[in-house]
XYZ file of C-alpha atoms in Angstrom:
444
model
C 191.287 64.215 73.756
C 191.483 61.013 76.504
C 194.842 60.087 77.852
C 195.365 56.884 77.590
C 199.308 56.396 79.639
C 199.082 59.095 81.965
C 196.508 59.587 84.802
C 195.705 62.717 87.564
C 199.161 62.239 89.172
C 201.736 60.321 85.906
C 202.112 57.553 85.530
C 200.273 54.168 87.652
C 200.017 50.911 87.775
C 201.017 46.749 89.448
C 204.925 46.531 88.743
C 205.844 44.341 85.651
C 202.416 44.535 84.399
C 201.009 47.397 81.331
C 201.438 50.460 81.845
C 204.536 49.797 84.851
C 206.865 48.027 83.250
C 210.367 48.324 82.312
C 209.219 47.888 78.972
C 206.784 51.262 79.585
C 209.814 53.082 81.431
C 212.501 53.209 78.457
C 209.646 54.090 75.775
C 208.655 56.975 78.501
C 212.101 58.147 78.687
C 212.733 57.925 74.787
C 209.818 59.704 74.733
C 210.030 62.496 76.767
C 213.798 63.073 76.177
C 212.230 63.855 72.544
C 209.808 66.287 74.157
C 212.062 68.253 75.977
C 215.121 68.306 73.622
C 215.421 71.864 72.783
C 217.547 74.247 71.177
C 221.136 73.789 71.245
C 222.699 73.340 75.401
C 223.432 70.027 76.594
C 220.102 68.267 77.903
C 220.254 66.967 81.796
C 217.142 65.149 83.314
C 217.127 64.654 87.195
C 215.704 61.112 88.146
C 215.023 60.538 91.662
C 212.567 57.669 93.607
C 211.055 56.265 96.616
C 212.345 53.708 98.268
C 209.910 50.579 96.694
C 211.920 47.149 95.475
C 210.651 48.201 92.185
C 212.080 51.599 91.981
C 216.207 50.029 90.234
C 214.396 48.092 87.413
C 211.949 51.339 86.581
C 215.295 53.746 87.013
C 217.538 51.817 84.916
C 215.008 51.327 82.533
C 214.494 55.174 82.675
C 217.993 56.033 81.921
C 218.542 53.448 79.220
C 215.924 55.644 77.424
C 217.247 58.871 78.987
C 220.743 58.190 76.800
C 219.492 56.500 74.567
C 217.900 59.603 72.506
C 220.545 61.762 74.524
C 219.516 63.408 77.362
C 222.082 63.287 80.225
C 220.989 61.840 83.244
C 221.522 62.940 86.960
C 220.795 60.397 89.669
C 219.314 61.464 93.434
C 218.563 58.241 94.752
C 215.635 58.399 97.425
C 214.071 61.990 97.743
C 211.400 62.684 98.446
C 209.118 64.099 95.098
C 209.309 67.958 96.168
C 213.418 67.472 95.886
C 213.025 66.468 92.720
C 211.018 69.651 91.324
C 213.271 71.766 93.350
C 216.307 70.218 91.796
C 215.020 69.949 89.152
C 215.095 74.034 88.593
C 217.920 74.626 90.445
C 220.105 72.207 88.439
C 219.056 73.728 84.757
C 217.552 70.373 84.345
C 215.370 70.372 81.125
C 212.943 67.765 83.284
C 212.339 65.654 86.124
C 211.186 62.472 87.295
C 210.104 61.223 90.194
C 209.865 57.124 90.417
C 206.931 56.441 92.685
C 203.176 55.191 93.395
C 202.942 57.746 96.687
C 200.641 56.480 98.822
C 199.885 53.005 97.363
C 201.839 49.332 98.320
C 205.250 48.248 97.718
C 203.729 46.535 94.378
C 203.157 49.345 92.458
C 204.932 51.660 91.145
C 204.175 55.436 89.295
C 206.145 57.927 86.859
C 205.928 61.032 87.759
C 207.252 64.048 85.219
C 208.379 67.681 85.985
C 209.046 70.422 83.310
C 211.952 72.547 83.813
C 210.407 75.172 85.908
C 209.942 72.277 88.305
C 205.784 72.304 87.491
C 204.470 69.095 86.827
C 203.330 68.728 83.533
C 200.160 70.064 81.626
C 197.905 68.117 80.495
C 199.079 68.692 76.167
C 202.470 68.031 77.848
C 201.177 64.565 78.613
C 199.069 63.713 75.628
C 202.655 64.576 73.178
C 203.925 62.487 75.131
C 201.518 59.679 74.535
C 202.019 60.643 71.001
C 206.013 59.846 71.457
C 205.732 56.754 73.657
C 203.376 55.052 70.736
C 205.614 56.029 67.565
C 208.874 54.902 66.820
C 212.050 56.839 69.126
C 214.003 59.227 67.843
C 217.378 57.625 68.455
C 220.597 59.570 68.415
C 223.986 58.087 66.833
C 226.334 56.500 69.412
C 228.765 59.639 70.101
C 225.679 61.251 71.204
C 224.093 59.262 73.648
C 223.583 60.598 77.269
C 225.547 60.419 79.758
C 224.625 59.022 83.654
C 226.475 59.955 86.825
C 225.306 59.920 90.319
C 225.218 62.751 93.140
C 225.134 62.461 96.557
C 224.748 65.991 97.760
C 220.471 65.248 96.921
C 219.837 64.976 100.747
C 221.569 67.432 102.126
C 220.402 70.256 99.433
C 216.843 69.129 100.106
C 217.337 69.559 103.966
C 218.494 72.530 103.431
C 216.254 74.255 100.920
C 213.221 73.055 103.761
C 214.613 74.767 106.375
C 214.882 78.147 104.502
C 211.126 78.301 104.951
C 210.940 77.581 108.603
C 211.242 81.456 109.966
C 214.669 82.562 110.642
C 214.357 83.791 114.476
C 212.223 80.266 115.470
C 213.556 76.845 117.096
C 211.969 73.930 117.401
C 213.383 73.371 120.878
C 211.481 71.811 123.591
C 209.027 70.700 121.184
C 208.593 66.927 121.218
C 207.818 65.514 117.748
C 206.758 62.305 116.038
C 207.281 61.995 112.907
C 206.398 58.832 110.233
C 207.674 58.272 106.880
C 206.353 55.470 106.028
C 209.265 53.778 105.116
C 209.238 55.885 102.107
C 211.554 58.368 100.615
C 212.006 60.852 103.295
C 213.367 58.515 105.370
C 216.376 59.739 106.013
C 216.083 64.201 105.593
C 212.538 64.617 107.496
C 214.122 63.502 110.445
C 217.034 65.286 110.368
C 215.245 68.399 109.331
C 213.432 68.427 112.139
C 216.496 67.846 114.994
C 218.525 70.350 112.963
C 215.806 73.021 114.041
C 216.198 71.751 117.766
C 212.901 69.701 117.833
C 213.087 66.111 120.154
C 212.603 64.149 117.605
C 211.307 60.531 117.252
C 211.355 58.549 113.858
C 209.083 55.475 113.267
C 208.651 54.391 109.505
C 212.071 55.090 108.817
C 213.753 51.274 107.986
C 212.796 50.804 104.389
C 213.713 47.261 102.657
C 212.266 47.674 99.286
C 208.917 45.968 100.506
C 207.627 47.856 103.856
C 206.709 51.079 102.172
C 203.084 52.558 103.252
C 203.083 49.100 105.321
C 201.446 49.731 108.193
C 202.661 53.037 108.537
C 202.554 56.688 106.612
C 199.430 58.872 106.449
C 197.217 55.650 105.327
C 197.740 54.516 107.916
C 198.534 56.304 111.321
C 197.839 53.882 114.372
C 201.283 53.422 115.171
C 201.918 56.965 115.095
C 198.474 57.736 117.111
C 199.780 55.094 119.496
C 203.402 56.379 119.568
C 201.773 60.289 119.990
C 201.040 58.703 123.434
C 202.683 57.061 124.469
C 205.820 59.850 123.903
C 203.936 62.497 125.221
C 205.103 63.940 122.401
C 203.516 67.601 121.039
C 202.736 66.842 117.143
C 202.453 63.814 115.196
C 202.876 64.322 111.027
C 202.457 60.965 108.895
C 204.382 61.480 105.401
C 202.969 59.273 102.654
C 205.913 57.191 100.338
C 207.478 60.136 98.134
C 206.672 62.478 101.190
C 204.396 65.289 99.218
C 201.731 65.235 101.416
C 200.978 65.024 105.787
C 198.318 64.080 107.720
C 199.187 65.862 111.620
C 197.617 64.079 114.713
C 197.724 66.575 117.650
C 199.340 65.442 121.287
C 195.995 63.708 121.924
C 195.941 61.047 118.978
C 193.243 63.100 117.324
C 193.898 63.299 113.583
C 194.424 66.648 111.664
C 193.285 66.777 107.761
C 194.696 68.982 105.162
C 191.185 70.684 105.740
C 191.882 71.713 109.135
C 195.959 72.623 107.631
C 194.782 74.614 104.968
C 192.355 76.928 107.655
C 195.479 77.301 110.199
C 197.680 78.344 107.214
C 195.761 80.546 105.162
C 194.227 82.475 108.184
C 197.232 82.705 109.616
C 198.738 84.256 106.457
C 196.135 86.161 105.709
C 196.380 88.495 109.602
C 200.059 88.452 108.673
C 199.441 89.693 105.081
C 201.542 87.122 103.532
C 197.889 85.521 101.540
C 197.887 85.958 98.606
C 194.552 86.140 96.172
C 192.136 86.855 98.399
C 191.193 83.279 100.062
C 192.597 79.454 99.105
C 191.915 76.868 96.867
C 191.234 73.471 97.676
C 189.323 70.872 95.417
C 185.909 69.783 95.329
C 186.435 67.124 98.226
C 187.128 69.381 100.811
C 184.101 69.471 103.639
C 181.779 72.967 103.088
C 182.993 73.360 107.173
C 186.242 74.567 105.489
C 184.719 76.883 102.758
C 182.731 78.124 106.524
C 185.194 79.445 108.359
C 187.282 80.568 105.037
C 183.846 82.646 104.889
C 183.878 84.433 107.770
C 187.687 85.477 107.684
C 186.742 87.377 104.774
C 188.175 84.815 102.572
C 187.427 82.925 99.737
C 187.493 78.704 99.143
C 188.097 77.991 95.150
C 187.769 74.325 94.253
C 189.199 72.965 91.749
C 189.543 69.430 90.664
C 190.967 66.421 92.011
C 194.474 66.056 91.882
C 197.501 68.800 93.329
C 198.361 69.302 89.760
C 195.111 71.014 89.046
C 194.953 72.757 92.753
C 198.221 74.566 91.560
C 196.340 75.228 88.320
C 194.302 77.084 89.912
C 196.444 78.134 92.087
C 198.641 79.714 89.195
C 195.362 81.508 87.340
C 193.768 83.088 90.158
C 197.136 84.165 92.067
C 196.504 82.597 95.133
C 199.996 80.699 97.381
C 197.101 78.693 99.446
C 196.133 75.139 98.215
C 195.668 71.631 98.196
C 194.008 69.019 99.445
C 191.707 67.214 102.171
C 194.462 64.610 101.794
C 196.560 66.757 102.619
C 198.768 67.528 99.307
C 198.747 71.271 100.650
C 201.006 73.422 98.465
C 202.880 76.555 99.523
C 204.161 78.424 96.166
C 206.068 80.668 98.013
C 208.248 77.647 98.627
C 207.537 75.379 96.391
C 206.819 73.718 93.240
C 204.579 70.886 93.892
C 202.983 69.634 97.275
C 205.359 69.064 100.431
C 204.372 67.229 103.531
C 207.932 68.296 105.322
C 207.186 72.157 104.612
C 203.838 71.927 104.992
C 204.236 70.248 108.626
C 207.107 72.900 109.454
C 204.895 75.386 108.795
C 202.635 73.836 111.618
C 205.178 73.958 114.204
C 205.741 77.544 113.458
C 202.280 78.258 114.263
C 202.529 76.245 116.952
C 205.663 77.890 118.770
C 204.113 81.632 117.734
C 201.122 80.588 119.256
C 202.747 78.685 122.189
C 198.992 76.878 122.171
C 199.028 73.106 121.992
C 197.768 71.129 118.406
C 194.718 69.976 119.775
C 193.304 73.777 120.148
C 195.696 75.726 117.571
C 194.040 73.125 114.879
C 191.068 72.783 114.954
C 189.514 75.745 113.140
C 185.910 75.091 112.389
C 183.113 71.865 113.229
C 183.650 70.016 109.531
C 179.980 68.380 107.955
C 179.032 64.843 108.321
C 181.749 63.089 105.825
C 181.745 60.023 104.302
C 183.869 58.861 101.166
C 183.530 54.703 100.146
C 185.876 53.075 96.998
C 184.315 50.862 94.926
C 186.709 48.035 92.974
C 185.398 48.044 89.554
C 187.295 45.721 86.735
C 186.631 47.008 83.577
C 184.085 48.708 82.265
C 181.643 51.727 82.747
C 179.760 51.148 85.774
C 178.876 55.112 85.768
C 177.260 55.396 82.856
C 174.855 52.396 83.416
C 171.643 54.023 83.841
C 171.281 52.535 87.366
C 173.793 54.108 88.450
C 172.989 57.620 87.284
C 169.173 57.349 89.078
C 170.832 56.457 92.498
C 172.999 59.062 92.108
C 170.101 62.230 90.761
C 167.527 60.618 93.926
C 170.885 60.760 95.970
C 171.773 64.609 95.022
C 167.900 65.198 95.846
C 167.778 63.916 99.077
C 171.021 65.620 100.522
C 169.404 68.917 99.018
C 170.830 72.695 98.927
C 172.290 72.155 102.611
C 174.484 68.911 100.746
C 177.241 67.998 98.690
C 177.508 64.425 96.205
C 180.529 63.779 94.286
C 180.637 60.983 92.417
C 184.006 60.250 90.573
C 186.433 57.839 88.419
C 190.278 57.457 89.688
C 192.755 58.470 88.341
C 195.401 56.249 90.277
C 193.324 52.982 90.717
C 190.506 51.395 89.502
C 187.712 52.761 91.896
C 184.890 54.403 91.810
C 185.004 57.294 94.768
C 181.861 58.032 96.107
C 181.898 60.597 98.536
C 178.670 62.540 100.249
C 178.747 65.186 103.007
C 175.325 66.945 104.776
C 174.139 68.479 108.357
C 172.149 64.690 108.502
C 174.943 62.086 108.696
C 172.708 59.026 108.903
C 171.232 59.998 105.706
C 174.616 61.083 103.961
C 175.674 57.221 104.886
C 172.543 55.897 103.524
C 172.460 58.397 100.644
C 176.457 57.078 99.938
C 175.696 53.092 100.739
C 172.324 53.439 98.210
C 175.055 55.047 95.019
C 178.137 52.584 95.979
C 175.647 49.132 95.988
C 174.253 50.287 92.554
C 177.909 50.711 91.156
C 178.765 47.626 92.697
C 175.751 45.955 90.842
C 176.075 47.473 87.472
């Protein structure tokens, strides 16, 4: 069955337009709360958010929805998405909610849900919640309405948990690190954690005003980070997205390091220490063939999942893997958490730098990526991928790339975009194939 409201990462859209309205948030709170009312205990939900202006509106509506069906609410304020996952489990809550549109601009917002185990919900749970959204709410009697409270130490709890993932025998003394927090959820916790571990920290993107999240900063726009690294003579740059569940790393020369290179580093390093589980790494269909060939050379496998960090995690759990992620920078390390965590992944990279005593530019370029090109085509309604002209262009592209290349065409699960990705040995050919398919999609 097709989901109506949920995409690859919760419910997301432009604020004050369906499905991202206060009314919808109220219904989500009522539906998700009713779905997780199981057993006779007092039920609890943890609600966090990023720094976008609409977070206050969405938080208030969700709290009203949850309390109206008898669930107590703990509000933790602006914290990273992985902090909500961690707090949901540690506080023995029945449900966790993160209000965030991740890497999107402030005009968008979203609702991500976590189960009592700290994992994102399954497709089945989301379908059941969607059915409840479109049904009359199960309101409780006046005396059973839930209570709401705000806790102030959530950020401190998360900082402590993150530092526990860094090897106890190591320190970051002598390392200059630039951290770009995207004016988002990690604007306080990320610089603090790095400083407490001994790094000399230059923090940018740490002045949120509700409107500037992901604006000319963060993992989607690293120009400022690259300039700051070179100007400061820093050893490493870290760019988080708005809810800090993913990162992009920049070396001391200003070169960008994507999630594929990070997975190569962490996977191979953990393998040499006997800490890697599953005999390989889980990535998505978007990860570069160069990563797959590198892992094969290390005697490891690359398992590919659908795009979306929760699908990566599902494959990891099924196959017993403990390292996985996406090229975009979602890195999931199940020894340390239940979802992608940009700060935890960054600390693993810094630990490897300390242990190796080598600059990032040497340590983080483990393989030569094959020429790969991704372009997005925005569409307004309709089903362009069903057009015969588009199907013909895709078939012709696959033929031209041959056995040594790959073509991945998909509809975005978070935005009205068709994503067209090709890779192969011939960079010019890759470009031609992508542009031909993009033009067919635009015309359709």
